[in-house]
Each structure stands twice: as C-alpha cells, then as structure tokens.
Amino acid sequence: MRRLNRKKTLNLMKELDAFPKVPESYVETSASGGTVSLIAFTTIAFLTIMEFTVYRDTWMKYEYEVDKDFTSKLRINIDITVAMRCQYVGADVLDLAETMVASADGLIYEPVVFDLSPQQREWQRMLQLIQSRLQEEHSLQDVIFKSAFKSASTALPPREDNSLESPDACRIHGHLYVNKVAGNFHITVGKAIPHPRGHAHLAALVSHESYNFSHRIDHLSFGELIPGIINPLDGTEKIASDHNQMFQYFITVVPTKLHTYKISAETHQFSVTERERVINHAAGSHGVSGIFMKYDISSLMVTVTEEHMPFWQFLVRLCGIIGGIFSTTGILHGFGRFVAEVIFCRFRLGSYRPPSDPLPDGHTSNHLPLTTDNSTH
C-alpha cells in the first residue's frame, strides 16, 4: 500500500514538472546556435561583472529635518594668516545675543612669514583646483564624504625651508565655542576690550599706513573637525589693494550628521558669499577695515547616510540578467532561423524549372498535357 501511494506521488510530481527533459537524440545542434550561445555567455559575463561593480559601490542618501538642538555650543575651527603683525590685530566673536567670545578663549597668535614656500604654494594651488572642481561637479562632495578620515590631511604643510626673513604676518589658529545663533567673527585692528554697549578695539595706537588686511584662509569650518573634508573657504587668498579695505564673508551654516561605513560624526556644512570694498568716508563708503565673517545658522539639519545595495537585491538583479539574456537570445535566434528559412525556400522555388517537351517545328511547350477520361483507363 505504501509503495502504491509513493508511486502515485511520484507520478503526480512528474506531471507537475515544469522543466521536462528532452532526450539527447532529439536535440539538434547548429553553428548558428553555437554562435548565439557564445554571444549570450559573453554578454552574461560582462553584465555580471558590471553588476558586481555596482553592488560593491555605495551612494550617499540625503535627508532633511528641523534642527531641534538649540542649546548646544557651536565650534568654529579657524586657521587664518593676516599680513599684519600680531600686536596690531585682534580677533573675536559677537553674536546676536550680545555675547562676546574673546580670542584668548581658544585662538593662538603666531608670527609667521606671509609668503608661502614653494611646497606650500603648490599645496594651495592644488586646493584651489579642487575647490573649482567642486563648484562645477557637486557629486564630488559624495566622494569627499566617503573618503573622510582616509584621505590625507588638508592642513597647510609646514615650511620646508628655514626662512631667514623676519615675520611680517600673524597666523591666527585654533577654535572657539559660540552660541548656536547668528554671529560675527571678525579680525580688525587692535585688541578687543569689553564695553558696556558691546565691545571695542584699541586701534588708536596703530598707524593707518600699517593697515594691510591681505589674508589667506588655510582652514575655516564649523562643528567637529573631520580630516579630509574640504570646506568652501579653504585655500582662499585675498590681497588688499588699499590700506583701508573691508573683506566680508556672508556664511550660511547647515548642521549635518554624517554616517558612513568609516565614521559617524556631527559636523556643519556651509555656503558663502564674498564681498570686498575700500573704506572711504568721503565717498560714502563707511565701515571698519578688517575681515568680517557673518554667519547664520540654518533651521534645517541634513543627515547624510552612506547606503549599499542589499545582497538579496543583487541576486534578484543577477537572475534577471541571466534569464533575460537567455530568453532574448532564444527569441532572436528563433526569429533569425525563421527569416532565413523563408528566404532560402523562396530562393529554391525561384530556381526550380519544370522540364519542357520539344515540338516538331523546334519550339518547346511548357504546358502540361491535358488528361481525359479515356486516358485514365
């Protein structure tokens, strides 16, 4: 009884077989079929390699939400060289809450030579070239995000030559913590002093002839310092054409959370608009000579996440490629054989001529003889 049930089950499974086997004696091979098969296998191998390359690659996903963190401090990373002596300049931050952050809270004043060495000039030229490419190809920013902490540092390399020139500039570098509100970071003449109505700078003792706000921004960023990230103002150099000149940078800071397979950090991106003008009170151009960076904090936060194709999706796409190529080449091969057979059959019918009977006068007759009832007996 069990054998009978097992036999019925096997017969039922055979009837449900969607892949019937054809005996090899019924299979006919051809040169055209072999050629199509070779093309199909080559195409499958090529597309499989391409699909595996796509599977290994990653992409950046951008999501936007309202920034609800308004109590934390904002870190400003600064590395700026001004073509004036350190005792003549002062840097500080004043925000909309009338809170002043003095440079003594985290900035270092270092006397240096303003002109760069050949190696440093080459570094600056390369950084400016990258900045120009980033403005044209925005997708390169994804590559920079993915290479964070892996690429070389973007900091200005130290001088390779021991210059005997006396320092004629001041390098202001370090970081400050400010309130997460709009503010103004500026470098101007004289050291900053507190004032009941804000703040002031001791500029009376500095001669106007010594004013020179030519400057180079080696690095300026907001938030956590991430090696390998290139910011919009990195490598910027401005040469003043007049002693009384104002340089303004209007910055919009966007809080950013970066999550890649290498790092997870909270930093800030920013966009900037530049403006410069000569201070001439007689001509109506009022203001204070110096470098002013007015920043504003965006209310939106960007979350940048590195994503990868799931393995199951890779398998589905791979099966689709293999099945699609086999089906398509089978259809094309069958259609090609059908067309070839039609053309060859017509050619054979056109080349066939029935035999003709000669007539007594030398002519030929192409007509078949008529049959009668008597001739059939």
C-alpha angles and dihedrals in degrees: 000000000000091000090052093051091046091051092050090050092051091048090050091050090049090054089053092052107126092186106059116189118238116211113248091236089066094050117096120197125203139184092244091052091050091050092050090047091052091050091048094051092047092050092047092051092049094047091045091056091048091048091050089052090053090047092054093048124085134206137205121249118203122207128178130209140154114278106237096177106098101143101064125091124253118229119217116198112204135186110162130153118207122193093235134086116270094242090059100054137059133189130201144141129244118186133193090266088065089247114147121206111196122216090240088074094075114335127105123210110212123180109229142157110267096213113083125232118245092262092048091047090053090050090052093047091052091047092051090049090054090049091054091049091049090055090053100037110039092178089071087075088071089056090052091050091051093048095050113133088010101070127073120279116272093213120121108267117237120261113277092202125065099233115207092201117115114249111268100172141049125234111208110194139155134071140284133203114221137171116277093251134094114290148157125246110193142172115205142147117302134013118292119251128187117257132186091237096043122295141306140202127231097237100140094090095053119087118233089229090067093055110116117152096178102140145174123215106210093172139358123167142147127228128004114006109243118187114229096029113120115210126206097254099042110122095015116149126186126186116203116230094195138032093240103051132141124210116196130190119188108201131189111199120205118195109233134191112203120200117176134150088262105041144009114205143151112230139144133248121202143188123214141202119199131211134169133181141164116253109236115158092187091059093045096257101130130179143085126292113246147073116299125187111187111191132187128192119233118228091221124080123208122214113201113195128181110225134193133201111259117245093238090055090051090053092048092050091046092052089048091054094049095044093042094051093048093048094045095047090046091053093046092047092050092047091048092051091049093052091046092051092049092050094046093047092054090047092053093047091049093051093050116098122180117231117264129218118233118237125216094253092055097263125122129229121217093186121106116236116263117243124220134192091256092054092057094061 
